[in-house]
Structure formats: C-alpha cells, structure tokens
mmCIF file of C-alpha atoms and ligand atoms in Angstrom:
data_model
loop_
_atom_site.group_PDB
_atom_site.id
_atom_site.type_symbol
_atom_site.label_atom_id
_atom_site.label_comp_id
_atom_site.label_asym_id
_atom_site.label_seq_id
_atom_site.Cartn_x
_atom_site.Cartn_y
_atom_site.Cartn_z
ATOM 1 C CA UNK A 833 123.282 80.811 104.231
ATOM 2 C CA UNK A 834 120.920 83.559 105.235
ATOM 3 C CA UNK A 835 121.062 83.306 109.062
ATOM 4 C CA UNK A 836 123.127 84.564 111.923
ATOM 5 C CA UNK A 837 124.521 88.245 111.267
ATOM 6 C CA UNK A 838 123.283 88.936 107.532
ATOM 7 C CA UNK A 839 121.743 91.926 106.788
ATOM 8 C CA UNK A 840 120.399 90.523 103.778
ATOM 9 C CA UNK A 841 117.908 92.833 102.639
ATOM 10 C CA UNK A 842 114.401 92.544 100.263
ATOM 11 C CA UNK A 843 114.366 96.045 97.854
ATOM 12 C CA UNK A 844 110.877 97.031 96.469
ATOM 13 C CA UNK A 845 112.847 99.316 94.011
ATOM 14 C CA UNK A 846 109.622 100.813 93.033
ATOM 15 C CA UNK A 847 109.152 103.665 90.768
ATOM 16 C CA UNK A 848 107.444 105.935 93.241
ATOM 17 C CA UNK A 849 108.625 104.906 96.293
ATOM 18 C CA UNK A 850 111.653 102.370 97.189
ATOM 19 C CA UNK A 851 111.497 100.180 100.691
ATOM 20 C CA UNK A 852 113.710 97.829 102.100
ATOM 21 C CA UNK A 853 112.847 95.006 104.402
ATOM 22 C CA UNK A 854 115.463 93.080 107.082
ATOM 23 C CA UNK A 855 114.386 90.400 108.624
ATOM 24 C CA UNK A 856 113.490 90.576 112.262
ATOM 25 C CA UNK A 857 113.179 94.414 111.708
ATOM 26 C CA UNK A 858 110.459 94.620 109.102
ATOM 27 C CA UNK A 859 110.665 97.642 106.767
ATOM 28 C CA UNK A 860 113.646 100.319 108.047
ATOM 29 C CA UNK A 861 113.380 102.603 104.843
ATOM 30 C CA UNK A 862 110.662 103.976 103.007
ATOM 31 C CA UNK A 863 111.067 106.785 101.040
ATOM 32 C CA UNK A 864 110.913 108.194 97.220
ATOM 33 C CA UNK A 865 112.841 107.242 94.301
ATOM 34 C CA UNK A 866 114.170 110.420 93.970
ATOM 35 C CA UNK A 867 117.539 111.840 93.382
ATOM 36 C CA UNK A 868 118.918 115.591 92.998
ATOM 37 C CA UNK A 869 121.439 116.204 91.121
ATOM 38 C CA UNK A 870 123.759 118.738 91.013
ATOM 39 C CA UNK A 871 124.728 119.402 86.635
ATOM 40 C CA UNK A 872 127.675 121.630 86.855
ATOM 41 C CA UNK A 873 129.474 119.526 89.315
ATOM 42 C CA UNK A 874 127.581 116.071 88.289
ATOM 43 C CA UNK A 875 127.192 115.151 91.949
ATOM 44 C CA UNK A 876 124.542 113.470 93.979
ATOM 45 C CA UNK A 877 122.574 116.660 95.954
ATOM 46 C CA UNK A 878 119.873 114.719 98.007
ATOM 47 C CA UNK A 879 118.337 111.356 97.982
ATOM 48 C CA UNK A 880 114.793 110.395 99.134
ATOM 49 C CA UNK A 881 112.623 112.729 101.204
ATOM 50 C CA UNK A 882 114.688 115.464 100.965
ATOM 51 C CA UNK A 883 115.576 114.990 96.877
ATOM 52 C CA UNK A 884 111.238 114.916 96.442
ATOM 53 C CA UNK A 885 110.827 118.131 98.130
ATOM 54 C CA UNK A 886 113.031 119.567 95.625
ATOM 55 C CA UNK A 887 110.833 118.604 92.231
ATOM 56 C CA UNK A 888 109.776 121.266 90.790
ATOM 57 C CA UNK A 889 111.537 123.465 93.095
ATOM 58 C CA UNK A 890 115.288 123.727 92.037
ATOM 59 C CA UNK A 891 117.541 126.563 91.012
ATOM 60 C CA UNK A 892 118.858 125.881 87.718
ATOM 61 C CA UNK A 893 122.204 123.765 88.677
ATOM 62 C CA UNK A 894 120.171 121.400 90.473
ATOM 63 C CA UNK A 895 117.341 118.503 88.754
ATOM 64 C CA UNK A 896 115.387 116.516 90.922
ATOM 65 C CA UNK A 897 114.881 113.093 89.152
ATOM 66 C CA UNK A 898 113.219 109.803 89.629
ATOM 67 C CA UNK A 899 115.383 107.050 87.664
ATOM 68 C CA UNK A 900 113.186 104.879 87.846
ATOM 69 C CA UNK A 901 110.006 104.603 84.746
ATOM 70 C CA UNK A 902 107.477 102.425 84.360
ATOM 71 C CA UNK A 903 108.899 100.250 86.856
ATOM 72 C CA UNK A 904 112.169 99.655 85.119
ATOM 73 C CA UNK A 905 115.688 101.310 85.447
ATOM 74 C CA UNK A 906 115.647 104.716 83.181
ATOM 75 C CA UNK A 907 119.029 106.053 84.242
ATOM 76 C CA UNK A 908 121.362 103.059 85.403
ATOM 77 C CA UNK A 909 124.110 105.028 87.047
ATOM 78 C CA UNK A 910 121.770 107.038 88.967
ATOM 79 C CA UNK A 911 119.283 104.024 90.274
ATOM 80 C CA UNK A 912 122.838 102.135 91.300
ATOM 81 C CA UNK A 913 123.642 105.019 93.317
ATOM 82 C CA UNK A 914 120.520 105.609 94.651
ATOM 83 C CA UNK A 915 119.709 102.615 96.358
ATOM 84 C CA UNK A 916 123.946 102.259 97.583
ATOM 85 C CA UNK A 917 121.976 105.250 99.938
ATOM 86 C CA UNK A 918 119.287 103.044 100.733
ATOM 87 C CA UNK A 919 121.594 99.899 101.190
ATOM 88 C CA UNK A 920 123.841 102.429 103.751
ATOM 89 C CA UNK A 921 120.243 103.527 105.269
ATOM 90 C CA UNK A 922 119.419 100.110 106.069
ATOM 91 C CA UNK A 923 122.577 99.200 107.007
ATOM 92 C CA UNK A 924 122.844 102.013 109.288
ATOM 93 C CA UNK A 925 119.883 100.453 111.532
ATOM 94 C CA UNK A 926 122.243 97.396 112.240
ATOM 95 C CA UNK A 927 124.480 96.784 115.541
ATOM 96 C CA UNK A 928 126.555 94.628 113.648
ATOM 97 C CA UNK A 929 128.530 94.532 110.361
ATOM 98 C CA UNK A 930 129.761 91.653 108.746
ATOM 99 C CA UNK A 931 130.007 91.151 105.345
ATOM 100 C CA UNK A 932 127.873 92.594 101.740
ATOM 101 C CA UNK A 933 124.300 91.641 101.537
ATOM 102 C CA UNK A 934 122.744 89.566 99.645
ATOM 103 C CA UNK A 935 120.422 91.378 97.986
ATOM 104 C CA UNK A 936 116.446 90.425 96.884
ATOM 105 C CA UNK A 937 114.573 93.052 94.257
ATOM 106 C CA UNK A 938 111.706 92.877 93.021
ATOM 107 C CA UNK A 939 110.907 93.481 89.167
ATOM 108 C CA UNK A 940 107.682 94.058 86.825
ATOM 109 C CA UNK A 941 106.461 90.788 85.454
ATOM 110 C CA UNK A 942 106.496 91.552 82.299
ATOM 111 C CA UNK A 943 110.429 92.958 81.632
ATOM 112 C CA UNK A 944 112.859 92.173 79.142
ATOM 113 C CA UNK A 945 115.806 90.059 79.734
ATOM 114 C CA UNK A 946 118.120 93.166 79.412
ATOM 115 C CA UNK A 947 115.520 95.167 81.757
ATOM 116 C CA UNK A 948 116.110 92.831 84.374
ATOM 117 C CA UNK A 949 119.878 92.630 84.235
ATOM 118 C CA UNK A 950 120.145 95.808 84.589
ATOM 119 C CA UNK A 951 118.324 95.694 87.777
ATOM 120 C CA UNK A 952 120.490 93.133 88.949
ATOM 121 C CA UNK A 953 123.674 95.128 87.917
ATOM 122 C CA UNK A 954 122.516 98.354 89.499
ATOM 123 C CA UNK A 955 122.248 96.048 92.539
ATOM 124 C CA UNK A 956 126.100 94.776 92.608
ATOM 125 C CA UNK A 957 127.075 98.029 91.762
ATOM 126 C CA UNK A 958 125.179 99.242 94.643
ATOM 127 C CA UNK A 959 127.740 96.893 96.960
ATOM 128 C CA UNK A 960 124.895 93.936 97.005
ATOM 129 C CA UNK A 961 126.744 89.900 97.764
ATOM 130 C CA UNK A 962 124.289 88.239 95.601
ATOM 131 C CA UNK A 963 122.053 90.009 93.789
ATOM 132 C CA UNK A 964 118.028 88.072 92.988
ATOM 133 C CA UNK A 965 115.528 89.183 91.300
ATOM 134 C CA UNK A 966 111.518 88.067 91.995
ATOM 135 C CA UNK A 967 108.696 89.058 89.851
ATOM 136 C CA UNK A 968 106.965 92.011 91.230
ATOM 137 C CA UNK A 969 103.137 89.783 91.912
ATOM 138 C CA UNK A 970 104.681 87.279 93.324
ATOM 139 C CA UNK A 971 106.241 89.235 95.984
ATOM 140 C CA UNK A 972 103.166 90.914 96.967
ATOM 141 C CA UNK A 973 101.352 87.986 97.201
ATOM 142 C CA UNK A 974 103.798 86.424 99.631
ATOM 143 C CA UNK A 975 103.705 90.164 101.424
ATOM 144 C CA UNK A 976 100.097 89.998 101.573
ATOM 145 C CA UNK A 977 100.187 86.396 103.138
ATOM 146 C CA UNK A 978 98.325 84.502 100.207
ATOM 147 C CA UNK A 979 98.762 80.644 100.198
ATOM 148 C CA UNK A 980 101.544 80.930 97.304
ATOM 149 C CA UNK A 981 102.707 77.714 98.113
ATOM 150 C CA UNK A 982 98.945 75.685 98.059
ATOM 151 C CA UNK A 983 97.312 74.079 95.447
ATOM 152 C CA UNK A 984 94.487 77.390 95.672
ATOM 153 C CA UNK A 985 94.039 79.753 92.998
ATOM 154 C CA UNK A 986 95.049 83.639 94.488
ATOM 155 C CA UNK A 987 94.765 86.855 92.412
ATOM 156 C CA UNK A 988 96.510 89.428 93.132
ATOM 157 C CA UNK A 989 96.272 92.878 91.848
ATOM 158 C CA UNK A 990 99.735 95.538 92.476
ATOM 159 C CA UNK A 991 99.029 99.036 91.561
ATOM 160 C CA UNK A 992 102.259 100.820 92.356
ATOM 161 C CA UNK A 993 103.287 104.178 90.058
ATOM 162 C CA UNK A 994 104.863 103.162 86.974
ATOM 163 C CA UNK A 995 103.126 99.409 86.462
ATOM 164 C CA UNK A 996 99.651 97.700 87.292
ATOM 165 C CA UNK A 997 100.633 93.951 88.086
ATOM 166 C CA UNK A 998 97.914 91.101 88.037
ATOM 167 C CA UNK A 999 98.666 87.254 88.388
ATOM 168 C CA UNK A 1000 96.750 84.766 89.277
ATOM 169 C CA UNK A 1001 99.453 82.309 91.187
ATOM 170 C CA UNK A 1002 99.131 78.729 92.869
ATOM 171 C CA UNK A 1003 101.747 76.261 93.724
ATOM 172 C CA UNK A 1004 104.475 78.036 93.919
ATOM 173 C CA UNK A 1005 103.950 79.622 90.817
ATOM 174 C CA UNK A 1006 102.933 82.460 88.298
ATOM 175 C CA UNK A 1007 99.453 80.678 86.560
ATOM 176 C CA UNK A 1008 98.863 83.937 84.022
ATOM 177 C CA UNK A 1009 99.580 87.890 84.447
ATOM 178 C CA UNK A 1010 99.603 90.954 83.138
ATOM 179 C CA UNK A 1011 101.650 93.838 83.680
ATOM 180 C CA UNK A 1012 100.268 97.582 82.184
ATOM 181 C CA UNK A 1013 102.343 100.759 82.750
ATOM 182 C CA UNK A 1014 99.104 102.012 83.528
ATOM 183 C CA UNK A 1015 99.285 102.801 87.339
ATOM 184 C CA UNK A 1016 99.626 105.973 89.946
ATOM 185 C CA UNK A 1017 101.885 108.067 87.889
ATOM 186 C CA UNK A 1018 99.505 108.027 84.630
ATOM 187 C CA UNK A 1019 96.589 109.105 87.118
ATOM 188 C CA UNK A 1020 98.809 112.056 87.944
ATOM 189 C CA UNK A 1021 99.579 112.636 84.587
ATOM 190 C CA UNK A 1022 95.942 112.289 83.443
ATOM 191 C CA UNK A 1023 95.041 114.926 86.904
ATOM 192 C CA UNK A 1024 97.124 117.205 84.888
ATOM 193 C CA UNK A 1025 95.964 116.992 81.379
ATOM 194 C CA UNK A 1026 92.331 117.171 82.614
ATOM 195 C CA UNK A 1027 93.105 120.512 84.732
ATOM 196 C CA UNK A 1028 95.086 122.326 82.172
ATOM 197 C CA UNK A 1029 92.533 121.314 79.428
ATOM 198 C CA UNK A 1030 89.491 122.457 81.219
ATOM 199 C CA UNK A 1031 90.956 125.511 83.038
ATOM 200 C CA UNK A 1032 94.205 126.548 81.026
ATOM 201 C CA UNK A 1033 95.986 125.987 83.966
ATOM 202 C CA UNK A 1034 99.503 124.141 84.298
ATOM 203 C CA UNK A 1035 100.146 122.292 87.462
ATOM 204 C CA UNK A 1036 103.429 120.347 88.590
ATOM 205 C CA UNK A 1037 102.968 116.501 89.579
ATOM 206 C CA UNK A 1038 103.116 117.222 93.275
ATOM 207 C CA UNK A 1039 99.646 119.207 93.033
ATOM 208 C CA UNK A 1040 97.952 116.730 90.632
ATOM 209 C CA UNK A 1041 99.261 113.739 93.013
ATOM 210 C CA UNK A 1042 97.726 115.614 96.209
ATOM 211 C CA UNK A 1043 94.772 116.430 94.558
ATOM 212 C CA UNK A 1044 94.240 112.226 93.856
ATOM 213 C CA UNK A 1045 95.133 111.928 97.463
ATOM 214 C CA UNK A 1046 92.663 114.076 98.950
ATOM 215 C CA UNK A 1047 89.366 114.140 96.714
ATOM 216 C CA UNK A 1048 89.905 111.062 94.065
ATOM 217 C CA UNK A 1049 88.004 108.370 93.855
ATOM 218 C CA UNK A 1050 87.268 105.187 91.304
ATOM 219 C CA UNK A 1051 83.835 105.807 90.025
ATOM 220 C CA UNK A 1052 81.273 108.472 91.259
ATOM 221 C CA UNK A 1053 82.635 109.934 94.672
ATOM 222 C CA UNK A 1054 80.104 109.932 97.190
ATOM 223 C CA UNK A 1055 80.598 112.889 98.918
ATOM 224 C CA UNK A 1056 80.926 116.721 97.063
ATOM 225 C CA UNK A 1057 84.583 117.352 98.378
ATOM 226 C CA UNK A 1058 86.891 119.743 96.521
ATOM 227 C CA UNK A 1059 90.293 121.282 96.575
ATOM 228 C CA UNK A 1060 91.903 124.440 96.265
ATOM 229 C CA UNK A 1061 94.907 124.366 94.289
ATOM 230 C CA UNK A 1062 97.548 126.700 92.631
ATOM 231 C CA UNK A 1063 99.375 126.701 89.324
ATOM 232 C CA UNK A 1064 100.087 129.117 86.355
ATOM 233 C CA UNK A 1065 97.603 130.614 84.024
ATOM 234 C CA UNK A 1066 98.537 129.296 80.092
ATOM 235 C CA UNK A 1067 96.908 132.584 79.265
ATOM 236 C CA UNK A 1068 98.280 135.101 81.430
ATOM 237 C CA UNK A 1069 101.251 133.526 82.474
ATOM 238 C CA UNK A 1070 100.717 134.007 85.637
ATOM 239 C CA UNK A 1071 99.768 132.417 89.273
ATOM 240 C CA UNK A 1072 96.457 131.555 89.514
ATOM 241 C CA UNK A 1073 94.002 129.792 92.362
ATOM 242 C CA UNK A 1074 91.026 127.147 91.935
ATOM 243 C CA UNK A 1075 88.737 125.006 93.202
ATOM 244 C CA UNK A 1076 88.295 121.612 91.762
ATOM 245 C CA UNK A 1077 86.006 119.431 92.808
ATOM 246 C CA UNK A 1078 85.968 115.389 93.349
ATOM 247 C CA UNK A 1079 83.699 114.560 91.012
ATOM 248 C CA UNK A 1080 85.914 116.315 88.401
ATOM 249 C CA UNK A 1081 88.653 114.295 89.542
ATOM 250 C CA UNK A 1082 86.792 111.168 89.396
ATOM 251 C CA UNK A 1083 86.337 112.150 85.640
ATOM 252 C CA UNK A 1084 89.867 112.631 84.964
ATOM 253 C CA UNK A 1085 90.935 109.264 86.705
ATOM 254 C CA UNK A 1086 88.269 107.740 84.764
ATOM 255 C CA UNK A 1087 90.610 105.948 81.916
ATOM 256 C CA UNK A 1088 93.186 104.856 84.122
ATOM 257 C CA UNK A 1089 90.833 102.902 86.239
ATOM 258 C CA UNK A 1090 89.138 101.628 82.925
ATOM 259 C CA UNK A 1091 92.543 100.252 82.116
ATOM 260 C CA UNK A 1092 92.945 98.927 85.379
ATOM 261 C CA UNK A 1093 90.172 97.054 85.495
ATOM 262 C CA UNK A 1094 90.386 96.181 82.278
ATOM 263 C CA UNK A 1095 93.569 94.188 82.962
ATOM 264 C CA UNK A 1096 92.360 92.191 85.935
ATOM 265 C CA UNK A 1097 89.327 91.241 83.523
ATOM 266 C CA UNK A 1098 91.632 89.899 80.995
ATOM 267 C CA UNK A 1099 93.541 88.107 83.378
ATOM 268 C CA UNK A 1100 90.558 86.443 85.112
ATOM 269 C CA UNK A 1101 89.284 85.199 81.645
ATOM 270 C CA UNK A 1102 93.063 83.840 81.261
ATOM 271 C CA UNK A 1103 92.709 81.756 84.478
ATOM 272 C CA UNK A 1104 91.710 78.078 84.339
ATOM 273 C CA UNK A 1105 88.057 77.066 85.594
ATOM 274 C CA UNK A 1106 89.164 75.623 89.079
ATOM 275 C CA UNK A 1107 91.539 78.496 89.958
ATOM 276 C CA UNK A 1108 89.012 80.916 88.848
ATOM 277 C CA UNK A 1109 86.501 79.214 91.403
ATOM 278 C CA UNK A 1110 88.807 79.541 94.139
ATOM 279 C CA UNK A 1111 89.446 83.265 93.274
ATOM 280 C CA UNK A 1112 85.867 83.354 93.571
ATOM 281 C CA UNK A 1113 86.232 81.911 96.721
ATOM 282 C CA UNK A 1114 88.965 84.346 98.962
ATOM 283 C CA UNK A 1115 89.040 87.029 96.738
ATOM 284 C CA UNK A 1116 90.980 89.604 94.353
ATOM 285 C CA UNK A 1117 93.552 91.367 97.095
ATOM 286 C CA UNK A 1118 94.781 94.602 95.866
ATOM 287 C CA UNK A 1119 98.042 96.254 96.841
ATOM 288 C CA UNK A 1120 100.320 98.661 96.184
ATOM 289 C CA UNK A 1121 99.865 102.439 96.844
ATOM 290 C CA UNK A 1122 97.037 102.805 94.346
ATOM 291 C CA UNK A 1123 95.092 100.343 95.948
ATOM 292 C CA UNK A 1124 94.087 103.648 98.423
ATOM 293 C CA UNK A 1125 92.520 105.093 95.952
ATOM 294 C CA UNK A 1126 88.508 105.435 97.233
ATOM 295 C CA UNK A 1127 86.488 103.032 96.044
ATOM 296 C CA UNK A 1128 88.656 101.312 93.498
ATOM 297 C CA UNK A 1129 87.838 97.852 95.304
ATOM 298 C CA UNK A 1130 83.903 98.636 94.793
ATOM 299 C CA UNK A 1131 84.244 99.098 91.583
ATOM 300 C CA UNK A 1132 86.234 96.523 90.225
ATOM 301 C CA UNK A 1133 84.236 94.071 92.452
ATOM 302 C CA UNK A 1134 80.986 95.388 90.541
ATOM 303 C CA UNK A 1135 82.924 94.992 87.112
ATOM 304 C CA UNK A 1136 83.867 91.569 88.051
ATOM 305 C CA UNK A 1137 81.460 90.125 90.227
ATOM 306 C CA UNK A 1138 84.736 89.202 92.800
ATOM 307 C CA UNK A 1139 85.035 89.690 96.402
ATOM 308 C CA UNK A 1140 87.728 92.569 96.455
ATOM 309 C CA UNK A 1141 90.008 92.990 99.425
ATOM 310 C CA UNK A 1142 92.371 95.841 100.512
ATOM 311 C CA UNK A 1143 95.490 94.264 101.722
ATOM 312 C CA UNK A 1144 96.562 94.952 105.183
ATOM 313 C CA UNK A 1145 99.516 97.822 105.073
ATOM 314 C CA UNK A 1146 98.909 97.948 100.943
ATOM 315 C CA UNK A 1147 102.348 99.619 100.486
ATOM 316 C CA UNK A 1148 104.251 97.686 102.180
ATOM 317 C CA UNK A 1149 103.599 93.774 100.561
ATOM 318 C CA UNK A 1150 105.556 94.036 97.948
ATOM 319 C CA UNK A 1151 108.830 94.916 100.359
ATOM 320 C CA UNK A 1152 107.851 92.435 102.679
ATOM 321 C CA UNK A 1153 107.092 89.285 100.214
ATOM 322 C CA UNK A 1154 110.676 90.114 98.598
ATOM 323 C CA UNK A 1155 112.547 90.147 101.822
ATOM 324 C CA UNK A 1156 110.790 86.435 102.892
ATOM 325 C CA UNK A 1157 111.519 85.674 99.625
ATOM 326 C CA UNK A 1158 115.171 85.548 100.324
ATOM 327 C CA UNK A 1159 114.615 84.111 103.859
ATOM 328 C CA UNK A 1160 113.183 81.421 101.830
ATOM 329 C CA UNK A 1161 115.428 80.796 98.862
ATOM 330 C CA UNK A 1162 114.997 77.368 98.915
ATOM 331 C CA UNK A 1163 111.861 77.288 98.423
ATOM 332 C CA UNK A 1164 111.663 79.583 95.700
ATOM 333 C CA UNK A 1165 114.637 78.887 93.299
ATOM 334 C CA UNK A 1166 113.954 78.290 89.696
ATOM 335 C CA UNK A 1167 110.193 78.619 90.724
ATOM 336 C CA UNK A 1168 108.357 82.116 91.119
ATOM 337 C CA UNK A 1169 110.636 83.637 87.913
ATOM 338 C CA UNK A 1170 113.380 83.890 90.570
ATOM 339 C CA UNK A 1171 117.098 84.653 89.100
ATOM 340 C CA UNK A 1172 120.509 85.358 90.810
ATOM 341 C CA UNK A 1173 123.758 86.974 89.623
ATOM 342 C CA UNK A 1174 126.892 86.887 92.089
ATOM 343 C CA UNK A 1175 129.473 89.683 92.021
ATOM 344 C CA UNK A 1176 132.156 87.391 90.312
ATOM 345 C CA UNK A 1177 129.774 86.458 87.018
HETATM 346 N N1 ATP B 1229 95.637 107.139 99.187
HETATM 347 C C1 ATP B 1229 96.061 106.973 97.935
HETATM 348 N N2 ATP B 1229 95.191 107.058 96.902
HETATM 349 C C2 ATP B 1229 95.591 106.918 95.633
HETATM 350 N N3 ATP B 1229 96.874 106.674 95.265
HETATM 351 C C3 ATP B 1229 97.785 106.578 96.251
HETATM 352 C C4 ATP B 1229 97.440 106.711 97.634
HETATM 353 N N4 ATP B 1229 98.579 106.589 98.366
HETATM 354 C C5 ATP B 1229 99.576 106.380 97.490
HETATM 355 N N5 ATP B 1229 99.116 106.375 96.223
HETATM 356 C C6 ATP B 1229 99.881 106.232 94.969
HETATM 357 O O1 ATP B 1229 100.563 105.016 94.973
HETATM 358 C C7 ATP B 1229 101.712 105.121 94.114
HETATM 359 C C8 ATP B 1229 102.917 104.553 94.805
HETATM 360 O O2 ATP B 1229 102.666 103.232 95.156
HETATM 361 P P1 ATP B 1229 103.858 102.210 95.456
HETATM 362 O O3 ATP B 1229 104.784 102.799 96.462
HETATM 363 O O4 ATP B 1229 103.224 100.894 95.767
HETATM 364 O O5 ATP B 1229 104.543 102.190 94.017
HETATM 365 P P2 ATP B 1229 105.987 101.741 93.567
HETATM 366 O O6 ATP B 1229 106.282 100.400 94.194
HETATM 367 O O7 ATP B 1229 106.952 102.824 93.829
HETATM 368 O O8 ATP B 1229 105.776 101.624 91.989
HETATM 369 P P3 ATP B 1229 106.007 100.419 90.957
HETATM 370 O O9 ATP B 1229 105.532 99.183 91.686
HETATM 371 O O10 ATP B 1229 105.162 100.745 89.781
HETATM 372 O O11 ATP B 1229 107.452 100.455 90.636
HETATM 373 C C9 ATP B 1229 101.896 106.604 93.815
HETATM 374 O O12 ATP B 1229 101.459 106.860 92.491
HETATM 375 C C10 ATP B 1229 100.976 107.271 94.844
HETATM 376 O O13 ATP B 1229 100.472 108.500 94.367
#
C-alpha cells in the first residue's frame, strides 16, 4: 500500500520546529513552525525560515505566529495551512507525482481525544490521503533505533519545545509515560523572566533562546563563558547592552531541568522491576532539540544513577521514527497508540 511512487510522508509537527521524512530521502524539510500573517488582508505572509526571522520584527499589519503550543494545535486553520507548505515543500523534492499522501504525525502522549483529532483534521485539510497519528515517544524511539519491537525494557526521554516526553516502551508498546509541557520554550521563557528580574531588562524570545544556545548548561557550567546581549531598559525605556554570564544562565534554567528530571524519575519508579533492569542495562537515550543542552545527560545520569545517552542526530528521531512508522503500518496498527482517519470519514 505504501510502495512504488508514494510520497507518503512522516510529519514531526513539532512546536518549535516541524520536519518531514520520505522514505528513501530521509528528512527534505526542516524548518520552524512559524507563520506570518498579514491582519488587514488575513493572508499567509511567510512560512518557516523566513516567517521566524520576522518575530519580533514586524510592522504593525504583519504577526509572526507559531500555531502550534505545548505540542498541540493552538490555531487550527493556521497549523492546516502551514504544513499544506510543508506537504508542497516535500512534495516539491519528488520527480514524480501520483496521487495525495498518506500522511504519519506524530502527537504528545498525553493529548485529549479532541487534541488529537484536530491534528488529524489539520492533516486532511492540509491535502493528506490518510491521515495517522503515533504517540510522540514512540516515534523517537523507533527514530533513535531502540529495540521497540523486543521483549527489552527502553526509556526514552523527548525534550522538544512545548512538551518533555518519557516512556519506558517494550514489545511493541507504550509500558508507562509522562508527558510535561515543561520543555525548550519554558527555558526561554524562564531566560527571560530571570534577565528582566535581575537587570530590568526586557528581551524578545529570539535573544533568551540564543543565549541557552550559546552559554546554557544543566547544572554548574564548567567553563566562565558569557554573552553580550541587547534589549530595552524597563526603567528608561530605552536600548540597553549586557553581559550575562553562564553560570547565571545555568541558574535561570535551573527549574526547568528540575522538572525534567523530575519526570524521568517518576517514570522510572512507574516501570516494572525487569524493564527497569534492562534500562539499567542500555540506557536512558535522550532526544529532541533540548537534549543539546550541556550537560543535561550528566546530570540526570547523577540524579538517577542511569547510563544517559545522546541520541545520534537528536532532532531528527522523532521525524524519522514517524516516517518508518508508516513504512511499517502493519506492524504498528492498534499497537503503539496508533490511529487513522481517511478523507471520506
Ligand atoms: N543546543 C541546544 N541546546 C539547548 N536547546 C536546544 C539546542 N538546540 C535546540 N534546542 C531547543 O530545542 C527545542 C526544539 O526542539 P525540537 O525541534 O525537538 O522540538 P519540537 O519537536 O518542535 O517540539 P515538541 O516536540 O515539543 O512539539 C527548542 O526549544 C530549541 O531552543
């Protein structure tokens, strides 16, 4: 059903950033959940790359926003049209055109029934065949090449923007998991409280993200980096330069990787004896974008007393597992929290 011509596509519809995977060509688009939009025509400005260059940057007529929060739809009509860009993108890459995709996303473990189908609406809308849904751990597990299919215990840990995802899965299946909207965008957020309370400064999300980038780090940072950045005086009003340094920024990240960790803790003492032992055995493998951060794999591996492993391309699993996902239907349906709406339901 999947073979010859298709162009059937895995989305990672993420709240930061949205890829899609083709088989035999890997990941062809990568780029942010962003939209601009114009509000006195209501029309579509930019999408992606160009739209995220835009936050915080537009004249009046124009917003730049991400419709996706917490790793779940926030404004429907936008998201559909968003990814019918990223559907064209993909489609773009391919000699030859048959028919509409079916169409594999990935969603936060822990949605609502209603969260979901509006993922899988969005999807149709956005010209999918057959629109599927996987549960966002699962995916990255299967992108990160765990045994998902053995009788072995694997843990895997997604820290994207708008969710943390940890699940403990073996045979096929989610064991336990737990999904907190605790993840990249709440360390910006956090970058930004901590700056404007201890400096009176205001800073847009694009600083406080580049400032994690460069000089954060989970836990004490080992060297004494620092950053200049800009913003606006709360007292003057005006423009104003600083330096901050990474040990400051380590403080300000400080809850989010609490929570973090936190999470993966609860889930481990969630996890039966002989799946914990194999955890014990391979691993907790993070992914996801906030898996970069420095040092977050040290730390929870002190907090836990696990092996902690990086994943190979980090970004990137949760695209991949969701396009083999739907190269491998068979083996997945009414298993891994897999559902399916066609066009004509
Ligand atoms: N080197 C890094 N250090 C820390 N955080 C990073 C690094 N690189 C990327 N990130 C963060 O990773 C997040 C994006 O990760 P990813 O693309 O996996 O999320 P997403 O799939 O869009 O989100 P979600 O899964 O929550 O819907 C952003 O918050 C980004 O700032």
């Amino acid at each position: 059903m999947f073979g010859g011509f298709s162009r059937d596509m895995g989305i990672d519809l993420g709240t930061a950033n949205t890829l899609v995977y083709v088989k035999g060509k890997g990941v062809i688009v990568r780029e942010p959940s962003v939209v601009a939009l114009r509000t006195d025509t209501d029309t579509i400005e930019a999408v992606g790359n160009s739209a995220k260059n835009m936050i915080g940057r537009t004249p009046g007529n124009i917003v730049a926003v991400r419709p996706m929060k917490d790793g779940v739809i926030a404004d429907f009509e936008t998201t559909a049209t968003m990814m019918k860009y990223f559907i064209n993108q993909a489609q773009k890459t391919r000699s030859v055109f048959t028919r509409k995709p079916n169409v594999m996303v990935c969603v936060p473990s822990g949605i609502t029934a209603v969260e979901k189908r509006a993922v899988e609406d969005a999807t149709k809308q956005a010209g999918a065949k057959e629109a599927y849904t996987i549960e966002e751990p699962f995916a990255a597990a299967i992108g990160a090449d765990l045994p998902v299919w053995e009788p072995t215990g694997s843990m895997v840990v997604d820290i994207g923007g708008g969710t943390t995802e940890v699940a403990i899965i073996s045979l096929g299946g989610i064991v336990t998991s737990q999904s907190i909207r605790v993840a990249g965008d709440e360390m910006d957020d956090a970058v930004i409280q901590y700056i404007k309370k201890t400096y009176n400064l205001m800073i847009g999300e694009r600083t406080a993200e580049a400032l994690k980038l460069q000089i954060g780090s989970a836990g004490k940072p080992e060297d004494i980096d620092s950053m200049e950045i800009r913003g606006r005086d709360l007292l003057t009003g005006l423009p104003k330069t600083i330096d901050v340094t990474a040990e400051e920024i380590a403080d300000a990240l400080s809850d989010t990787v609490a929570a973090i960790i936190e999470a993966v803790k609860v889930t481990l003492e969630k996890t039966p004896p002989e799946l914990a032992a194999d955890i014990m055995d391979r691993g907790i493998v993070l992914t996801g974008g906030g898996a970069l951060l420095r040092h977050l794999d040290h730390v929870i591996s002190e907090e836990t007393k696990m092996p902690v492993i990086v994943a190979e391309n980090p970004m990137d699993c949760v695209a991949i597992g969701t396009g083999r996902a739907l190269e491998n239907l068979h083996l997945f349906k009414s298993k891994a929290g897999i559902t399916s709406r066609s066009r004509s339901k």
